[in-house]
Coordinates of N, CA and C in Angstrom, one line a residue:
K1 N -3.2 -16.5 7.7 CA -3.9 -15.0 8.3 C -4.6 -14.7 6.9
K2 N -6.1 -14.2 7.9 CA -6.4 -13.4 7.4 C -7.3 -12.3 8.3
K3 N -7.3 -11.6 7.2 CA -7.4 -9.9 6.5 C -8.8 -9.3 6.3
V4 N -9.1 -8.4 6.7 CA -10.4 -7.7 6.0 C -10.3 -6.3 5.6
Q5 N -10.6 -5.5 4.7 CA -10.5 -4.6 4.3 C -12.2 -3.6 4.1
I6 N -12.0 -2.8 4.4 CA -13.5 -2.0 4.7 C -13.4 -0.7 4.1
I7 N -14.2 -0.7 2.9 CA -14.3 0.4 1.9 C -16.0 1.5 2.7
V8 N -15.4 2.4 3.2 CA -16.6 3.1 4.0 C -17.0 4.7 3.1
M9 N -18.1 4.2 2.3 CA -18.8 5.1 1.7 C -19.9 6.2 1.9
A10 N -20.1 7.5 2.0 CA -21.2 7.7 2.1 C -21.4 9.6 1.5
Q11 N -22.6 9.6 0.5 CA -22.8 10.6 -0.3 C -21.5 10.6 -0.8
S12 N -21.6 10.0 -1.7 CA -20.6 9.4 -3.2 C -19.0 9.7 -2.7
S13 N -18.8 9.6 -1.3 CA -17.0 10.4 -0.4 C -17.0 8.6 0.0
V14 N -15.5 8.6 0.3 CA -14.7 7.5 0.7 C -14.4 7.8 1.7
L15 N -14.1 7.7 2.9 CA -13.5 7.4 4.0 C -12.0 7.0 4.1
L16 N -11.1 8.0 4.1 CA -9.2 7.1 4.2 C -8.8 7.7 5.4
L17 N -8.2 6.9 6.1 CA -8.0 7.2 7.6 C -5.9 7.1 7.3
K18 N -6.0 7.6 8.4 CA -4.2 8.1 8.4 C -3.8 7.4 9.9
L19 N -2.7 6.3 9.6 CA -2.2 5.8 10.6 C -1.2 6.9 10.8
T20 N -1.0 6.7 12.7 CA 0.0 7.3 13.0 C 1.2 7.1 13.0
D21 N 2.2 7.6 13.0 CA 3.4 7.9 12.4 C 4.5 6.7 12.6
S22 N 4.0 6.0 13.9 CA 4.8 4.8 14.3 C 4.3 3.3 13.3
R23 N 3.0 3.8 13.5 CA 2.4 2.6 12.0 C 2.6 3.2 10.9
G24 N 3.5 4.1 10.3 CA 4.0 4.1 9.4 C 3.1 5.5 8.3
G25 N 2.1 6.3 9.0 CA 1.5 7.5 8.6 C 1.5 7.5 7.4
F26 N 0.8 6.3 6.7 CA 0.4 6.5 5.4 C -1.5 6.5 5.4
W27 N -1.7 6.7 4.4 CA -3.3 6.6 4.4 C -4.3 5.1 3.7
Q28 N -5.0 4.9 4.2 CA -5.7 3.3 3.9 C -6.9 3.3 4.5
N29 N -7.7 2.4 3.6 CA -8.9 2.3 4.4 C -9.1 1.4 5.5
V30 N -10.4 1.1 6.2 CA -10.3 0.2 7.5 C -9.6 -1.0 7.3
T31 N -8.6 -1.4 7.9 CA -8.8 -2.8 7.6 C -8.1 -3.4 9.0
G32 N -8.0 -4.7 9.0 CA -7.6 -5.4 10.1 C -7.7 -7.0 10.3
G33 N -7.0 -7.8 11.2 CA -7.2 -8.8 11.2 C -8.3 -9.6 11.8
V34 N -8.5 -11.2 11.4 CA -9.7 -11.8 11.6 C -9.4 -12.6 12.5
D35 N -10.1 -12.4 14.2 CA -9.5 -13.4 15.1 C -9.7 -14.9 14.9
E36 N -9.2 -15.7 15.6 CA -9.3 -17.2 15.8 C -11.0 -17.3 16.0
G37 N -11.5 -17.8 15.1 CA -13.0 -18.6 15.4 C -14.1 -17.3 14.5
E38 N -13.5 -16.5 13.8 CA -14.2 -15.4 13.9 C -14.4 -15.1 12.2
S39 N -15.6 -14.8 11.9 CA -15.8 -14.9 10.1 C -15.3 -13.0 9.5
Y40 N -15.1 -13.6 8.8 CA -14.8 -12.7 7.7 C -15.4 -11.6 8.2
E41 N -16.6 -11.4 7.9 CA -17.8 -10.6 8.0 C -18.2 -10.1 9.7
A42 N -18.0 -11.2 10.2 CA -18.0 -10.2 11.9 C -16.7 -9.6 11.9
A43 N -15.6 -9.8 11.7 CA -14.1 -9.0 11.9 C -14.7 -7.9 11.0
A44 N -14.9 -7.5 9.7 CA -15.4 -6.5 9.3 C -16.0 -5.6 10.0
I45 N -16.9 -5.9 10.3 CA -18.0 -4.9 11.5 C -17.2 -4.4 12.6
R46 N -16.2 -6.1 13.3 CA -15.9 -5.0 14.4 C -14.7 -4.2 14.2
E47 N -13.8 -4.3 13.1 CA -12.8 -3.5 13.0 C -13.2 -2.2 12.5
L48 N -14.3 -2.1 12.1 CA -15.0 -0.8 11.4 C -15.3 -0.2 12.9
W49 N -15.8 -0.3 13.9 CA -16.3 -0.3 14.9 C -15.0 0.4 15.3
E50 N -14.3 -0.6 15.7 CA -12.7 -0.4 16.8 C -12.4 1.0 16.1
E51 N -12.2 0.9 14.5 CA -11.2 2.3 14.0 C -12.1 3.3 14.2
T52 N -13.8 3.4 13.9 CA -13.9 4.7 13.7 C -15.4 4.9 14.0
G53 N -15.7 4.1 15.2 CA -16.5 4.0 15.8 C -18.0 4.3 15.4
I54 N -18.0 3.7 13.9 CA -19.4 3.3 13.0 C -20.0 1.7 13.6
K55 N -21.0 1.5 13.8 CA -21.7 0.6 14.1 C -22.6 0.6 12.8
A56 N -22.5 -0.4 11.9 CA -23.1 -0.2 10.3 C -22.8 -1.9 10.2
S57 N -23.4 -2.4 8.6 CA -23.4 -3.4 8.2 C -22.4 -3.1 7.3
V58 N -22.0 -4.3 7.1 CA -21.0 -4.1 5.3 C -21.5 -4.9 4.8
E59 N -21.2 -5.3 3.5 CA -21.6 -6.4 2.5 C -19.8 -6.6 1.7
Y60 N -20.2 -8.0 1.4 CA -19.0 -8.4 0.7 C -18.9 -7.9 -0.9
I61 N -17.9 -7.4 -1.2 CA -17.5 -7.7 -2.7 C -16.6 -8.6 -3.4
P62 N -16.5 -9.1 -4.5 CA -16.1 -10.2 -5.1 C -14.5 -10.1 -5.5
L63 N -13.5 -9.2 -4.3 CA -12.5 -8.8 -4.9 C -11.8 -9.7 -3.2
D64 N -10.5 -10.7 -3.5 CA -9.8 -11.1 -2.8 C -8.4 -10.8 -2.9
F65 N -7.4 -10.7 -1.9 CA -6.1 -10.4 -2.2 C -5.5 -11.6 -1.5
E66 N -4.3 -11.8 -2.1 CA -3.4 -12.7 -1.6 C -1.9 -12.1 -1.5
F67 N -1.4 -12.1 -0.2 CA 0.2 -11.5 -0.4 C 0.6 -11.6 0.5
D68 N 1.6 -12.0 0.7 CA 2.9 -11.6 2.0 C 3.1 -10.4 3.0
D69 N 3.0 -10.4 3.9 CA 3.1 -9.0 5.0 C 4.5 -8.8 5.1
R70 N 4.6 -7.9 5.6 CA 6.1 -7.7 5.5 C 7.2 -8.2 6.8
F71 N 6.0 -9.4 7.3 CA 6.8 -10.1 8.2 C 6.8 -11.5 7.5
G72 N 6.8 -11.4 6.6 CA 6.7 -12.8 5.6 C 5.2 -13.9 5.9
K73 N 4.3 -13.2 6.5 CA 3.3 -14.6 6.9 C 2.0 -14.2 5.4
H74 N 1.6 -15.6 4.9 CA 0.8 -15.0 3.7 C -0.4 -14.4 4.1
V75 N -1.2 -13.6 3.2 CA -2.3 -13.5 4.1 C -3.7 -13.3 3.3
V76 N -4.5 -13.8 3.7 CA -5.8 -13.9 2.6 C -6.5 -12.3 3.0
E77 N -6.6 -11.6 2.2 CA -7.6 -10.2 2.7 C -9.0 -9.9 2.1
K78 N -10.0 -10.2 2.7 CA -11.9 -9.9 1.6 C -12.2 -8.6 2.6
I79 N -12.7 -8.1 0.9 CA -12.7 -6.7 0.8 C -14.6 -6.3 1.3
F80 N -15.2 -5.7 1.8 CA -16.1 -5.3 2.4 C -16.8 -3.6 1.7
V81 N -17.8 -3.0 2.0 CA -18.1 -1.9 1.8 C -19.3 -1.5 2.9
C82 N -19.2 -0.9 3.4 CA -19.9 -0.1 4.0 C -20.9 1.5 3.7
S83 N -22.2 1.0 3.4 CA -22.7 2.4 2.5 C -23.6 3.0 3.9
L84 N -23.3 4.3 3.8 CA -24.1 4.9 4.4 C -24.9 6.2 3.8
D85 N -25.8 6.3 4.2 CA -26.8 7.8 3.9 C -25.7 8.9 4.2
E86 N -25.5 9.1 5.3 CA -25.1 10.6 5.8 C -23.6 10.3 6.3
I87 N -23.4 11.0 6.5 CA -21.8 11.1 6.8 C -21.6 11.0 8.1
P88 N -20.9 10.2 8.7 CA -21.1 9.6 10.6 C -20.0 10.8 10.8
L89 N -20.2 11.0 12.2 CA -19.2 11.4 13.2 C -18.3 10.1 13.4
I90 N -16.8 10.5 13.1 CA -15.8 9.8 12.9 C -14.7 9.4 14.5
Q91 N -14.9 8.5 15.2 CA -13.9 8.5 16.3 C -12.6 7.5 16.3
L92 N -11.8 8.4 16.0 CA -10.3 7.4 15.3 C -10.2 6.6 16.4
S93 N -9.5 5.4 16.4 CA -8.8 4.8 17.2 C -7.4 5.0 17.3
S94 N -6.5 4.7 18.7 CA -5.4 5.2 18.9 C -4.5 4.8 17.5
E95 N -5.0 3.9 16.9 CA -3.9 3.5 15.3 C -3.6 4.4 14.4
H96 N -4.7 5.4 14.4 CA -4.6 6.7 13.4 C -5.0 8.0 13.8
Q97 N -4.1 8.6 13.3 CA -4.0 10.3 13.5 C -4.8 11.2 13.1
S98 N -5.0 10.6 11.6 CA -6.6 11.9 10.8 C -7.1 11.2 10.2
F99 N -8.5 11.7 9.5 CA -9.2 11.0 8.5 C -9.7 12.0 7.6
Q100 N -9.9 11.8 6.6 CA -10.8 12.7 5.5 C -11.8 11.7 4.7
W101 N -12.4 12.7 4.3 CA -13.7 12.1 3.2 C -13.4 13.0 1.8
K102 N -13.4 11.8 0.9 CA -12.9 12.1 -0.2 C -13.6 11.8 -1.3
K103 N -14.0 12.8 -2.2 CA -15.5 12.1 -3.2 C -14.9 10.9 -4.2
I104 N -15.6 9.7 -4.2 CA -15.0 9.0 -5.3 C -14.1 9.0 -6.7
T105 N -15.0 9.8 -7.2 CA -14.3 10.3 -8.3 C -13.2 11.0 -8.4
D106 N -12.7 11.7 -7.0 CA -10.9 12.0 -7.1 C -10.0 11.2 -6.1
V107 N -10.4 9.9 -5.9 CA -9.6 9.2 -5.1 C -8.9 8.4 -6.6
S108 N -7.7 8.5 -6.0 CA -6.4 7.9 -7.0 C -5.5 6.9 -6.4
E109 N -5.1 6.0 -6.9 CA -4.2 5.2 -6.8 C -2.8 6.0 -5.6
A110 N -2.6 6.9 -6.0 CA -1.6 8.3 -5.4 C -2.1 8.4 -3.8
D111 N -3.4 8.2 -3.7 CA -3.7 8.3 -2.1 C -3.2 7.4 -1.2
Y112 N -2.8 6.1 -1.6 CA -2.5 5.1 -0.8 C -1.2 4.5 -0.8
K113 N -0.4 4.0 0.3 CA 0.5 3.4 0.1 C 0.9 2.3 -0.8
F114 N -0.7 1.3 -0.6 CA -0.7 0.3 -1.1 C -2.1 0.0 -2.2
K115 N -1.3 -0.7 -3.3 CA -2.4 -0.8 -4.5 C -3.7 -1.5 -4.3
T116 N -3.5 -2.6 -3.6 CA -4.7 -3.3 -2.9 C -5.9 -2.5 -2.4
N117 N -5.1 -1.1 -1.8 CA -6.4 -0.2 -0.8 C -7.1 0.5 -2.0
Y118 N -6.1 0.9 -2.9 CA -7.4 1.5 -4.2 C -7.8 0.5 -5.4
L119 N -7.3 -0.6 -5.5 CA -8.5 -1.8 -6.2 C -9.8 -1.6 -6.1
P120 N -9.8 -1.7 -4.6 CA -11.3 -1.8 -4.2 C -12.5 -0.5 -4.8
I121 N -11.7 0.5 -4.4 CA -12.1 1.8 -4.7 C -12.2 1.9 -6.8
K122 N -11.5 1.5 -7.3 CA -11.6 1.2 -8.7 C -12.7 0.6 -9.0
W123 N -13.0 -1.0 -8.6 CA -13.6 -1.4 -8.8 C -14.7 -0.8 -8.4
L124 N -15.1 -0.3 -7.5 CA -16.6 0.6 -7.0 C -16.9 1.6 -8.1
K125 N -16.0 2.2 -8.6 CA -16.3 3.3 -9.2 C -16.7 2.6 -10.6
Y126 N -16.4 1.7 -11.2 CA -16.3 1.4 -12.5 C -17.3 0.1 -12.7
K127 N -17.8 -0.3 -11.5 CA -18.8 -1.6 -11.3 C -20.4 -1.1 -12.1

């Protein structure tokens, strides 16, 4: 199974999305699956649009995660960054109930349920 995670950055801040309660109600970055025949980059651009309404390019960062999901399926997740000059208007999909922009210096592992959502932020902070 292939997945993507997209870190959305604007003006030294990171976009965090809160899933609906029926999906777990926790904070995360933009994430999603890669469709059959779709590249990781194309999936990242599509998921960014579907979950936030942002139409923008993404850049791959050399961080990949491999894990088994809650259904026991092996997942390979590639990480992308979307860097924007201005904080955009966010149009949430039905998967999320709210969002927040948080200064990257203030983001911590405690903001996320899964460490793999924080590790790219840490990488970006200290690269």
